[in-house]
Amino acid sequence: MTSSLPDGASLAFGVATAAYQIEGATTEDGRGPSIWDTFAARPGTVRDGQDGSVACDSYHRYDEDLDLIAGLGAGWYRFSIAWPRVLPDGTGRVEPRGLDYYDRLVDAALSRGVTPTATLYHWDLPQTLEDRGGWLDRGTAEAFADYTTLVHDRLGDRVRVWATHNEPWCAAYLGYAAGVHAPGRREGGAGHVAAHHLLLGHGLAAARLHEAGVDDVGIVLNLAPFWPEDPDDAQLVAVTDQVDAVRNRVWLGPLVDGRYDEGLLAVAPELADPGVVRDGDLALVRGSADWLGVNYYTPFRTAEPGAAEAHPEADAYPGVAPVSFVVREPRTDIGWEVDASGLEQLLVDTHRRTGLPLMVTENGAAYPDDVLNTDGSVDDQDRIAYLRDHVEATERARAAGADVRAYIVWTLLDNFEWAEGYTKTFGIVHVDPADQTRTPKASFHWIAQHISGSTATP
Ligand code: FCB
């Protein structure tokens, strides 16, 4: 085994994007529809009725975007591949122009000294597969493995670090239980079935990649620390344990131990159904990840039901007893509490639990700073403070023994922020929606300074 991960001698830096959030060109060069095209077209799903049909037009402007990444001095570019661009129907007919696009993108990164790392599934499932049941259908996991082989056959000579899924918790529970993300189904416990099939898809794809000689197969999880408001309230502590099961242990249990634990099964009987979880599924998943991606934005504080106003993710924990999530100040523009100590704790705990090398594969903040000053600058001091605090938290976790190899900023460009449309901006580069002009914000310059090792004074 020869790992191509950053070696961890010092923290590596990168930036992340996702296909549907930046590419646009959703009907170009034979791309098939994805569940996000369909979902966004349904009234009331996405803020202001927006969609990703144009987004940042990165399908045409990727050279300019790679110039920005190279200019930042970032060593790594985490991008995702749109499944319906390379297999318009999810299986079968291959669209060579889609593969050509990612081929050009990978070369564009490498020619600038930037190492590309690919995520295979960042939520844009081909609509044809959703029509056959989506992630509630075991066949989708098998189709995902075939798609993985197709993409690896084309890019694997140059892309050495792979992630299967991005945040399968969102794909499963926001998509099939809460219905606030595509495909917008509100089917409660079906979320658990989707989670299992996503894990199975990961396991099948990881086996294909390993057989093909890949040494660095990962999965990117939005694990979260849960903090009970009253740690002496036994009932609340018990419910918090249930929430932790559905958010965190549903992935870590199979990946590390090859099993769903009893506490999880108590709230997710679907995962005890032998028709869903078949013999061999969990054994396939166990040990399948060589590294873990951790996406972190905020901690979650649990409280008695009714203690806080309804939380947008409240329906995303099927089977769990009623609970509320308290969000303290300060918050970012998307309403997420800012507390970098949650990242430090999560990295230390996750490394202890898994023993795997970790990368912070996403971290960043939405602030309403998308206005250009008259001198053409964007002075996003709040984002600089957020990033600085979280980079420091990552360094503290490393000092405490967590094997964290990289810190990857979410995100390069102001982009299509899922159900929030274009209203929440996370970019370190401002994008003018009228003409697509890219303008690096002050946070971009701060990161560039930080990477180059100079004393950054925001
Ligand atoms: C994560 C997603 C990413 C982005 C950030 C803000 O949940 O993986 O695509 O939307 O949140």
Short mmCIF file of C-alpha atoms and ligand atoms in Angstrom, two decimals:
data_model
loop_
_atom_site.label_atom_id
_atom_site.label_comp_id
_atom_site.label_asym_id
_atom_site.label_seq_id
_atom_site.Cartn_x
_atom_site.Cartn_y
_atom_site.Cartn_z
CA MET A 1 0.00 0.00 0.00
CA THR A 2 1.33 3.40 -0.97
CA SER A 3 -0.88 6.14 0.31
CA SER A 4 -1.25 9.33 -1.71
CA LEU A 5 -2.92 11.22 1.13
CA PRO A 6 -1.17 14.34 2.42
CA ASP A 7 1.51 12.99 4.77
CA GLY A 8 0.42 15.05 7.78
CA ALA A 9 3.85 16.52 8.53
CA SER A 10 1.99 19.82 8.44
CA LEU A 11 -1.66 20.51 7.70
CA ALA A 12 -2.37 20.48 3.94
CA PHE A 13 -4.86 23.01 2.54
CA GLY A 14 -7.45 22.74 -0.16
CA VAL A 15 -10.79 24.01 -1.39
CA ALA A 16 -13.96 22.06 -2.13
CA THR A 17 -16.85 22.40 -4.55
CA ALA A 18 -19.67 20.14 -5.76
CA ALA A 19 -20.82 19.55 -9.32
CA TYR A 20 -24.46 20.61 -9.05
CA GLN A 21 -23.58 23.69 -7.02
CA ILE A 22 -21.15 25.18 -9.54
CA GLU A 23 -21.21 23.54 -12.98
CA GLY A 24 -24.48 24.76 -14.53
CA ALA A 25 -24.84 23.45 -18.12
CA THR A 26 -27.36 20.92 -16.87
CA THR A 27 -28.69 20.13 -20.33
CA GLU A 28 -25.43 20.39 -22.21
CA ASP A 29 -23.34 17.67 -23.83
CA GLY A 30 -25.87 14.95 -23.18
CA ARG A 31 -26.13 15.29 -19.39
CA GLY A 32 -29.25 13.56 -18.07
CA PRO A 33 -31.53 15.04 -15.42
CA SER A 34 -30.69 14.55 -11.76
CA ILE A 35 -32.97 14.49 -8.73
CA TRP A 36 -31.85 18.04 -7.94
CA ASP A 37 -33.08 19.32 -11.32
CA THR A 38 -36.44 17.68 -10.70
CA PHE A 39 -36.68 18.76 -7.04
CA ALA A 40 -35.71 22.36 -7.75
CA ALA A 41 -38.34 22.57 -10.49
CA ARG A 42 -41.07 21.75 -7.97
CA PRO A 43 -42.58 24.96 -6.50
CA GLY A 44 -41.74 25.67 -2.88
CA THR A 45 -38.65 23.47 -2.62
CA VAL A 46 -35.80 25.93 -3.19
CA ARG A 47 -35.64 29.53 -1.97
CA ASP A 48 -36.78 31.98 -4.69
CA GLY A 49 -37.48 29.08 -7.08
CA GLN A 50 -33.81 28.90 -8.02
CA ASP A 51 -31.93 25.93 -9.51
CA GLY A 52 -28.47 24.87 -10.66
CA SER A 53 -29.02 25.27 -14.40
CA VAL A 54 -26.48 28.11 -14.61
CA ALA A 55 -24.92 28.18 -11.13
CA CYS A 56 -21.31 29.44 -11.51
CA ASP A 57 -21.02 28.18 -15.09
CA SER A 58 -17.93 26.31 -14.00
CA TYR A 59 -18.55 23.75 -16.74
CA HIS A 60 -17.21 26.43 -19.08
CA ARG A 61 -15.06 28.42 -16.65
CA TYR A 62 -13.11 25.66 -14.93
CA ASP A 63 -9.79 27.01 -16.20
CA GLU A 64 -10.45 30.32 -14.50
CA ASP A 65 -11.50 28.49 -11.33
CA LEU A 66 -8.33 26.39 -11.32
CA ASP A 67 -6.30 29.58 -11.79
CA LEU A 68 -7.94 30.89 -8.61
CA ILE A 69 -7.13 27.70 -6.70
CA ALA A 70 -3.53 27.78 -7.89
CA GLY A 71 -3.35 31.47 -6.96
CA LEU A 72 -4.54 30.62 -3.47
CA GLY A 73 -1.61 28.27 -3.10
CA ALA A 74 -3.96 25.41 -2.16
CA GLY A 75 -2.44 22.00 -2.76
CA TRP A 76 -5.74 20.15 -3.08
CA TYR A 77 -8.95 20.56 -5.04
CA ARG A 78 -11.89 18.48 -3.82
CA PHE A 79 -14.47 18.35 -6.65
CA SER A 80 -17.39 16.05 -7.35
CA ILE A 81 -18.50 14.19 -10.43
CA ALA A 82 -22.06 14.48 -11.70
CA TRP A 83 -23.24 10.92 -12.24
CA PRO A 84 -25.85 11.95 -14.88
CA ARG A 85 -23.16 13.72 -16.90
CA VAL A 86 -21.30 10.47 -17.54
CA LEU A 87 -24.26 8.04 -17.39
CA PRO A 88 -27.34 10.06 -18.37
CA ASP A 89 -29.70 7.25 -17.31
CA GLY A 90 -27.64 6.17 -14.31
CA THR A 91 -26.69 2.87 -15.94
CA GLY A 92 -25.97 1.65 -19.46
CA ARG A 93 -25.31 4.30 -22.07
CA VAL A 94 -22.08 6.23 -21.42
CA GLU A 95 -21.82 9.92 -22.37
CA PRO A 96 -18.22 10.40 -23.53
CA ARG A 97 -18.50 14.19 -23.47
CA GLY A 98 -19.20 14.02 -19.74
CA LEU A 99 -16.12 11.90 -19.11
CA ASP A 100 -14.11 14.25 -21.34
CA TYR A 101 -15.10 17.18 -19.16
CA TYR A 102 -13.73 15.59 -15.98
CA ASP A 103 -10.64 14.48 -17.86
CA ARG A 104 -9.95 18.10 -18.83
CA LEU A 105 -10.69 19.27 -15.30
CA VAL A 106 -8.22 16.82 -13.75
CA ASP A 107 -5.52 17.83 -16.23
CA ALA A 108 -6.25 21.50 -15.59
CA ALA A 109 -5.64 20.94 -11.87
CA LEU A 110 -2.50 18.87 -12.29
CA SER A 111 -0.95 21.25 -14.80
CA ARG A 112 -1.19 23.96 -12.13
CA GLY A 113 0.36 21.83 -9.41
CA VAL A 114 -3.00 21.24 -7.69
CA THR A 115 -3.85 17.66 -6.65
CA PRO A 116 -7.43 16.71 -7.51
CA THR A 117 -9.46 14.49 -5.19
CA ALA A 118 -12.79 13.27 -6.51
CA THR A 119 -16.07 12.69 -4.69
CA LEU A 120 -18.28 10.32 -6.64
CA TYR A 121 -21.65 11.20 -5.12
CA HIS A 122 -22.49 14.70 -3.99
CA TRP A 123 -26.26 14.21 -4.19
CA ASP A 124 -27.02 14.45 -7.92
CA LEU A 125 -28.58 11.03 -8.46
CA PRO A 126 -29.71 10.39 -12.05
CA GLN A 127 -33.49 10.89 -12.13
CA THR A 128 -33.96 7.57 -13.96
CA LEU A 129 -32.62 5.76 -10.90
CA GLU A 130 -34.91 7.71 -8.58
CA ASP A 131 -37.82 6.68 -10.80
CA ARG A 132 -36.86 3.09 -9.99
CA GLY A 133 -36.85 3.75 -6.25
CA GLY A 134 -33.68 5.79 -5.77
CA TRP A 135 -31.75 4.98 -2.61
CA LEU A 136 -34.68 2.93 -1.32
CA ASP A 137 -33.78 0.40 -4.02
CA ARG A 138 -30.81 -1.90 -3.56
CA GLY A 139 -30.18 -1.73 -7.31
CA THR A 140 -29.02 1.89 -6.91
CA ALA A 141 -26.09 0.69 -4.77
CA GLU A 142 -25.10 -1.76 -7.49
CA ALA A 143 -25.44 0.92 -10.18
CA PHE A 144 -23.22 3.18 -8.07
CA ALA A 145 -20.44 0.57 -8.13
CA ASP A 146 -20.62 0.32 -11.94
CA TYR A 147 -20.54 4.11 -12.24
CA THR A 148 -17.50 4.16 -9.95
CA THR A 149 -15.64 1.70 -12.15
CA LEU A 150 -16.46 3.73 -15.26
CA VAL A 151 -15.12 6.96 -13.76
CA HIS A 152 -12.07 5.33 -12.21
CA ASP A 153 -11.18 3.67 -15.53
CA ARG A 154 -10.95 7.13 -17.06
CA LEU A 155 -9.42 9.21 -14.25
CA GLY A 156 -7.68 6.68 -12.02
CA ASP A 157 -4.29 7.10 -13.68
CA ARG A 158 -4.24 10.67 -12.30
CA VAL A 159 -6.70 10.78 -9.38
CA ARG A 160 -5.38 8.72 -6.49
CA VAL A 161 -7.51 9.88 -3.55
CA TRP A 162 -11.22 9.04 -3.87
CA ALA A 163 -14.31 9.61 -1.77
CA THR A 164 -17.46 7.63 -2.46
CA HIS A 165 -20.25 9.68 -0.85
CA ASN A 166 -20.53 13.20 0.46
CA GLU A 167 -22.66 13.43 3.60
CA PRO A 168 -24.82 10.36 3.04
CA TRP A 169 -26.78 11.47 6.15
CA CYS A 170 -28.18 14.37 4.12
CA ALA A 171 -28.86 12.19 1.08
CA ALA A 172 -30.74 9.66 3.22
CA TYR A 173 -32.46 11.64 5.94
CA LEU A 174 -32.95 15.11 4.41
CA GLY A 175 -33.87 13.44 1.11
CA TYR A 176 -36.13 10.55 2.18
CA ALA A 177 -37.27 11.37 5.75
CA ALA A 178 -37.50 15.17 6.13
CA GLY A 179 -38.01 15.83 2.42
CA VAL A 180 -36.15 19.15 2.46
CA HIS A 181 -33.53 17.97 -0.04
CA ALA A 182 -33.99 16.00 -3.27
CA PRO A 183 -35.85 13.77 -3.92
CA GLY A 184 -38.10 15.46 -1.36
CA ARG A 185 -39.73 12.34 0.09
CA ARG A 186 -41.14 12.50 3.62
CA GLU A 187 -41.25 8.84 4.46
CA GLY A 188 -39.84 8.69 7.98
CA GLY A 189 -38.12 5.34 8.54
CA ALA A 190 -37.43 5.04 4.81
CA GLY A 191 -34.49 7.31 5.65
CA HIS A 192 -32.85 4.37 7.42
CA VAL A 193 -33.31 2.14 4.37
CA ALA A 194 -31.73 4.82 2.18
CA ALA A 195 -28.83 5.07 4.66
CA HIS A 196 -28.19 1.33 4.41
CA HIS A 197 -28.22 1.36 0.62
CA LEU A 198 -25.86 4.36 0.57
CA LEU A 199 -23.49 2.43 2.85
CA LEU A 200 -23.81 -0.66 0.68
CA GLY A 201 -23.08 1.47 -2.39
CA HIS A 202 -20.00 2.79 -0.62
CA GLY A 203 -18.88 -0.75 0.24
CA LEU A 204 -19.38 -2.06 -3.30
CA ALA A 205 -17.64 0.96 -4.83
CA ALA A 206 -14.76 0.78 -2.35
CA ALA A 207 -14.21 -2.88 -3.26
CA ARG A 208 -14.06 -1.97 -6.95
CA LEU A 209 -11.58 0.82 -6.29
CA HIS A 210 -9.41 -1.38 -4.10
CA GLU A 211 -9.42 -4.13 -6.74
CA ALA A 212 -8.30 -1.50 -9.25
CA GLY A 213 -5.32 -0.64 -7.05
CA VAL A 214 -6.56 2.46 -5.24
CA ASP A 215 -5.04 2.78 -1.76
CA ASP A 216 -6.97 5.83 -0.55
CA VAL A 217 -10.71 5.22 -0.60
CA GLY A 218 -12.66 7.44 1.76
CA ILE A 219 -16.17 8.52 2.63
CA VAL A 220 -17.12 12.05 3.66
CA LEU A 221 -19.44 12.31 6.67
CA ASN A 222 -21.14 15.26 8.34
CA LEU A 223 -20.60 13.86 11.79
CA ALA A 224 -21.81 16.17 14.54
CA PRO A 225 -21.16 16.69 18.23
CA PHE A 226 -24.39 16.71 20.26
CA TRP A 227 -24.38 18.59 23.54
CA PRO A 228 -27.34 18.18 25.91
CA GLU A 229 -28.30 21.54 27.42
CA ASP A 230 -28.73 19.84 30.78
CA PRO A 231 -26.22 16.97 31.12
CA ASP A 232 -27.90 15.92 34.40
CA ASP A 233 -31.26 15.33 32.72
CA ALA A 234 -31.21 11.54 32.21
CA GLN A 235 -34.15 11.57 29.80
CA LEU A 236 -32.47 14.23 27.64
CA VAL A 237 -29.16 12.35 27.69
CA ALA A 238 -30.98 9.21 26.51
CA VAL A 239 -32.64 11.06 23.61
CA THR A 240 -29.32 12.69 22.70
CA ASP A 241 -27.83 9.21 22.45
CA GLN A 242 -30.59 8.30 19.97
CA VAL A 243 -29.88 11.40 17.89
CA ASP A 244 -26.16 10.55 17.91
CA ALA A 245 -27.03 7.05 16.70
CA VAL A 246 -28.95 8.30 13.66
CA ARG A 247 -26.46 11.01 12.77
CA ASN A 248 -23.08 9.44 13.59
CA ARG A 249 -23.15 5.79 14.63
CA VAL A 250 -25.25 4.68 11.66
CA TRP A 251 -22.08 5.20 9.57
CA LEU A 252 -19.27 4.58 12.04
CA GLY A 253 -20.71 1.32 13.39
CA PRO A 254 -20.71 -0.50 10.03
CA LEU A 255 -17.44 1.13 8.87
CA VAL A 256 -15.52 0.24 12.03
CA ASP A 257 -17.30 -2.73 13.61
CA GLY A 258 -19.37 -4.13 10.75
CA ARG A 259 -22.60 -3.72 12.72
CA TYR A 260 -25.45 -1.43 13.65
CA ASP A 261 -25.46 -1.08 17.45
CA GLU A 262 -28.38 -1.95 19.72
CA GLY A 263 -29.18 1.66 20.56
CA LEU A 264 -29.50 2.47 16.87
CA LEU A 265 -31.59 -0.62 16.11
CA ALA A 266 -33.99 0.37 18.90
CA VAL A 267 -34.93 3.52 16.97
CA ALA A 268 -34.34 2.13 13.48
CA PRO A 269 -36.05 -1.28 13.24
CA GLU A 270 -35.68 -1.01 9.45
CA LEU A 271 -31.99 -1.77 9.95
CA ALA A 272 -32.84 -5.08 11.61
CA ASP A 273 -34.89 -6.21 8.61
CA PRO A 274 -33.00 -9.05 6.89
CA GLY A 275 -34.70 -8.11 3.62
CA VAL A 276 -32.93 -4.74 3.77
CA VAL A 277 -29.67 -5.61 5.52
CA ARG A 278 -28.68 -8.82 3.81
CA ASP A 279 -26.01 -11.29 4.84
CA GLY A 280 -22.61 -9.96 3.95
CA ASP A 281 -23.62 -6.31 3.56
CA LEU A 282 -22.05 -5.10 6.78
CA ALA A 283 -18.99 -7.30 6.43
CA LEU A 284 -18.40 -5.61 3.08
CA VAL A 285 -18.59 -2.16 4.65
CA ARG A 286 -16.36 -2.99 7.62
CA GLY A 287 -12.83 -1.74 7.02
CA SER A 288 -13.74 -0.42 3.56
CA ALA A 289 -12.54 3.14 4.26
CA ASP A 290 -8.84 4.02 4.24
CA TRP A 291 -9.56 7.57 5.35
CA LEU A 292 -12.51 9.59 6.58
CA GLY A 293 -13.62 13.03 5.51
CA VAL A 294 -15.19 15.12 8.25
CA ASN A 295 -17.43 18.02 7.26
CA TYR A 296 -18.07 20.35 10.18
CA TYR A 297 -19.97 23.61 10.49
CA THR A 298 -21.66 23.69 13.89
CA PRO A 299 -22.35 21.76 17.09
CA PHE A 300 -25.90 20.75 18.04
CA ARG A 301 -27.38 21.45 21.49
CA THR A 302 -30.25 19.18 22.42
CA ALA A 303 -33.06 20.19 24.76
CA GLU A 304 -36.51 19.06 25.91
CA PRO A 305 -39.22 19.21 23.23
CA GLY A 306 -40.59 22.71 22.89
CA ALA A 307 -37.52 24.39 24.36
CA ALA A 308 -36.64 25.93 21.01
CA GLU A 309 -38.42 26.87 17.81
CA ALA A 310 -38.79 24.12 15.21
CA HIS A 311 -35.44 23.22 13.63
CA PRO A 312 -35.24 22.66 9.85
CA GLU A 313 -33.70 19.22 10.39
CA ALA A 314 -36.20 18.17 13.10
CA ASP A 315 -37.84 15.50 10.90
CA ALA A 316 -34.52 14.02 9.86
CA TYR A 317 -34.21 11.69 12.86
CA PRO A 318 -36.95 9.09 12.28
CA GLY A 319 -37.73 6.90 15.27
CA VAL A 320 -36.04 9.23 17.75
CA ALA A 321 -38.08 10.56 20.71
CA PRO A 322 -39.14 14.22 20.45
CA VAL A 323 -36.27 16.62 21.09
CA SER A 324 -35.44 20.20 20.20
CA PHE A 325 -32.23 21.81 19.01
CA VAL A 326 -31.20 25.06 20.68
CA VAL A 327 -29.07 27.37 18.56
CA ARG A 328 -27.03 29.89 20.52
CA GLU A 329 -25.34 33.06 19.31
CA PRO A 330 -23.17 33.84 17.44
CA ARG A 331 -24.70 32.39 14.28
CA THR A 332 -23.76 32.58 10.64
CA ASP A 333 -26.15 33.86 8.00
CA ILE A 334 -27.61 30.36 7.52
CA GLY A 335 -28.46 30.23 11.22
CA TRP A 336 -25.74 27.82 12.35
CA GLU A 337 -24.07 28.45 15.73
CA VAL A 338 -20.36 29.22 15.57
CA ASP A 339 -18.25 27.15 17.98
CA ALA A 340 -14.88 25.88 16.79
CA SER A 341 -14.42 23.71 19.88
CA GLY A 342 -16.96 21.34 18.34
CA LEU A 343 -14.55 20.66 15.48
CA GLU A 344 -11.66 19.98 17.81
CA GLN A 345 -13.75 17.56 19.88
CA LEU A 346 -15.15 15.84 16.78
CA LEU A 347 -11.71 15.27 15.24
CA VAL A 348 -10.22 13.91 18.45
CA ASP A 349 -13.21 11.62 19.10
CA THR A 350 -13.47 10.42 15.51
CA HIS A 351 -9.81 9.57 15.26
CA ARG A 352 -9.99 7.72 18.57
CA ARG A 353 -13.09 5.83 17.42
CA THR A 354 -11.88 4.89 13.94
CA GLY A 355 -8.08 5.00 14.04
CA LEU A 356 -8.24 6.33 10.46
CA PRO A 357 -6.44 9.28 8.90
CA LEU A 358 -8.87 12.19 8.71
CA MET A 359 -9.29 15.17 6.45
CA VAL A 360 -11.52 18.11 7.24
CA THR A 361 -13.21 17.92 3.85
CA GLU A 362 -15.51 20.91 4.42
CA ASN A 363 -15.56 23.84 6.80
CA GLY A 364 -16.64 27.39 6.15
CA ALA A 365 -19.34 29.96 6.79
CA ALA A 366 -22.19 31.79 5.11
CA TYR A 367 -22.17 35.53 5.73
CA PRO A 368 -24.18 38.23 3.98
CA ASP A 369 -21.01 39.74 2.59
CA ASP A 370 -21.76 39.24 -1.05
CA VAL A 371 -21.74 42.96 -1.75
CA LEU A 372 -18.81 44.44 -3.61
CA ASN A 373 -17.43 47.62 -2.10
CA THR A 374 -17.01 50.56 -4.45
CA ASP A 375 -13.33 49.70 -4.73
CA GLY A 376 -14.30 46.22 -5.93
CA SER A 377 -13.32 44.37 -2.73
CA VAL A 378 -15.34 42.15 -0.39
CA ASP A 379 -14.19 42.68 3.17
CA ASP A 380 -15.49 39.50 4.84
CA GLN A 381 -13.83 39.83 8.26
CA ASP A 382 -16.48 37.57 9.84
CA ARG A 383 -15.54 34.72 7.49
CA ILE A 384 -11.83 35.27 8.17
CA ALA A 385 -12.49 34.99 11.92
CA TYR A 386 -14.51 31.80 11.41
CA LEU A 387 -11.85 30.18 9.23
CA ARG A 388 -9.00 31.22 11.50
CA ASP A 389 -10.74 29.82 14.60
CA HIS A 390 -11.47 26.51 12.86
CA VAL A 391 -7.97 26.13 11.42
CA GLU A 392 -6.67 26.67 14.95
CA ALA A 393 -9.13 24.10 16.31
CA THR A 394 -7.86 21.63 13.70
CA GLU A 395 -4.28 22.28 14.76
CA ARG A 396 -5.25 21.74 18.42
CA ALA A 397 -6.83 18.40 17.50
CA ARG A 398 -3.60 17.41 15.72
CA ALA A 399 -1.59 18.41 18.77
CA ALA A 400 -3.91 16.22 20.86
CA GLY A 401 -3.06 13.24 18.67
CA ALA A 402 -5.79 13.24 16.01
CA ASP A 403 -4.30 12.23 12.66
CA VAL A 404 -5.75 15.08 10.59
CA ARG A 405 -4.02 15.48 7.25
CA ALA A 406 -5.85 18.35 5.54
CA TYR A 407 -8.16 21.29 6.02
CA ILE A 408 -10.33 21.89 2.97
CA VAL A 409 -12.37 25.08 2.85
CA TRP A 410 -16.02 25.10 1.85
CA THR A 411 -16.05 26.73 -0.65
CA LEU A 412 -14.26 28.35 -3.56
CA LEU A 413 -17.23 30.18 -5.10
CA ASP A 414 -20.52 31.68 -3.97
CA ASN A 415 -22.79 29.01 -5.41
CA PHE A 416 -26.13 27.16 -5.42
CA GLU A 417 -26.64 26.37 -1.74
CA TRP A 418 -29.25 23.59 -2.17
CA ALA A 419 -32.64 24.49 -0.63
CA GLU A 420 -31.33 28.00 0.12
CA GLY A 421 -30.73 28.72 -3.56
CA TYR A 422 -28.23 31.56 -4.07
CA THR A 423 -29.21 33.40 -0.89
CA LYS A 424 -26.49 31.96 1.37
CA THR A 425 -22.94 32.64 0.29
CA PHE A 426 -20.06 30.49 1.56
CA GLY A 427 -17.49 31.41 -1.11
CA ILE A 428 -14.03 32.86 -0.57
CA VAL A 429 -14.59 34.20 -4.08
CA HIS A 430 -17.58 36.41 -4.89
CA VAL A 431 -19.45 35.49 -8.07
CA ASP A 432 -21.53 38.12 -9.82
CA PRO A 433 -24.70 36.29 -10.90
CA ALA A 434 -25.22 38.72 -13.78
CA ASP A 435 -21.94 38.18 -15.59
CA GLN A 436 -20.13 35.47 -13.60
CA THR A 437 -17.23 37.76 -12.71
CA ARG A 438 -15.13 36.16 -9.95
CA THR A 439 -13.71 38.47 -7.26
CA PRO A 440 -11.55 37.01 -4.48
CA LYS A 441 -12.76 38.19 -1.06
CA ALA A 442 -10.54 39.26 1.83
CA SER A 443 -10.87 35.69 3.19
CA PHE A 444 -9.26 34.37 -0.01
CA HIS A 445 -6.26 36.62 0.58
CA TRP A 446 -6.14 35.62 4.25
CA ILE A 447 -6.01 31.93 3.37
CA ALA A 448 -3.37 32.56 0.71
CA GLN A 449 -1.24 34.33 3.32
CA HIS A 450 -1.83 31.59 5.86
CA ILE A 451 -0.83 28.90 3.36
CA SER A 452 2.29 30.71 2.29
CA GLY A 453 3.27 30.80 5.96
CA SER A 454 3.44 34.52 6.40
CA THR A 455 1.96 36.03 9.56
CA ALA A 456 -1.57 36.71 8.49
CA THR A 457 -3.03 39.86 9.95
CA PRO A 458 -6.70 40.02 9.00
C1 FCB B 1 -22.72 20.68 3.26
C2 FCB B 1 -22.69 20.24 1.82
C3 FCB B 1 -22.13 21.26 0.89
C4 FCB B 1 -22.54 22.66 1.26
C5 FCB B 1 -22.31 22.94 2.72
C6 FCB B 1 -22.66 24.33 3.16
O1 FCB B 1 -23.75 20.02 3.92
O2 FCB B 1 -21.92 19.06 1.69
O3 FCB B 1 -22.49 20.90 -0.41
O4 FCB B 1 -23.82 22.91 0.86
O5 FCB B 1 -23.00 22.01 3.50
#
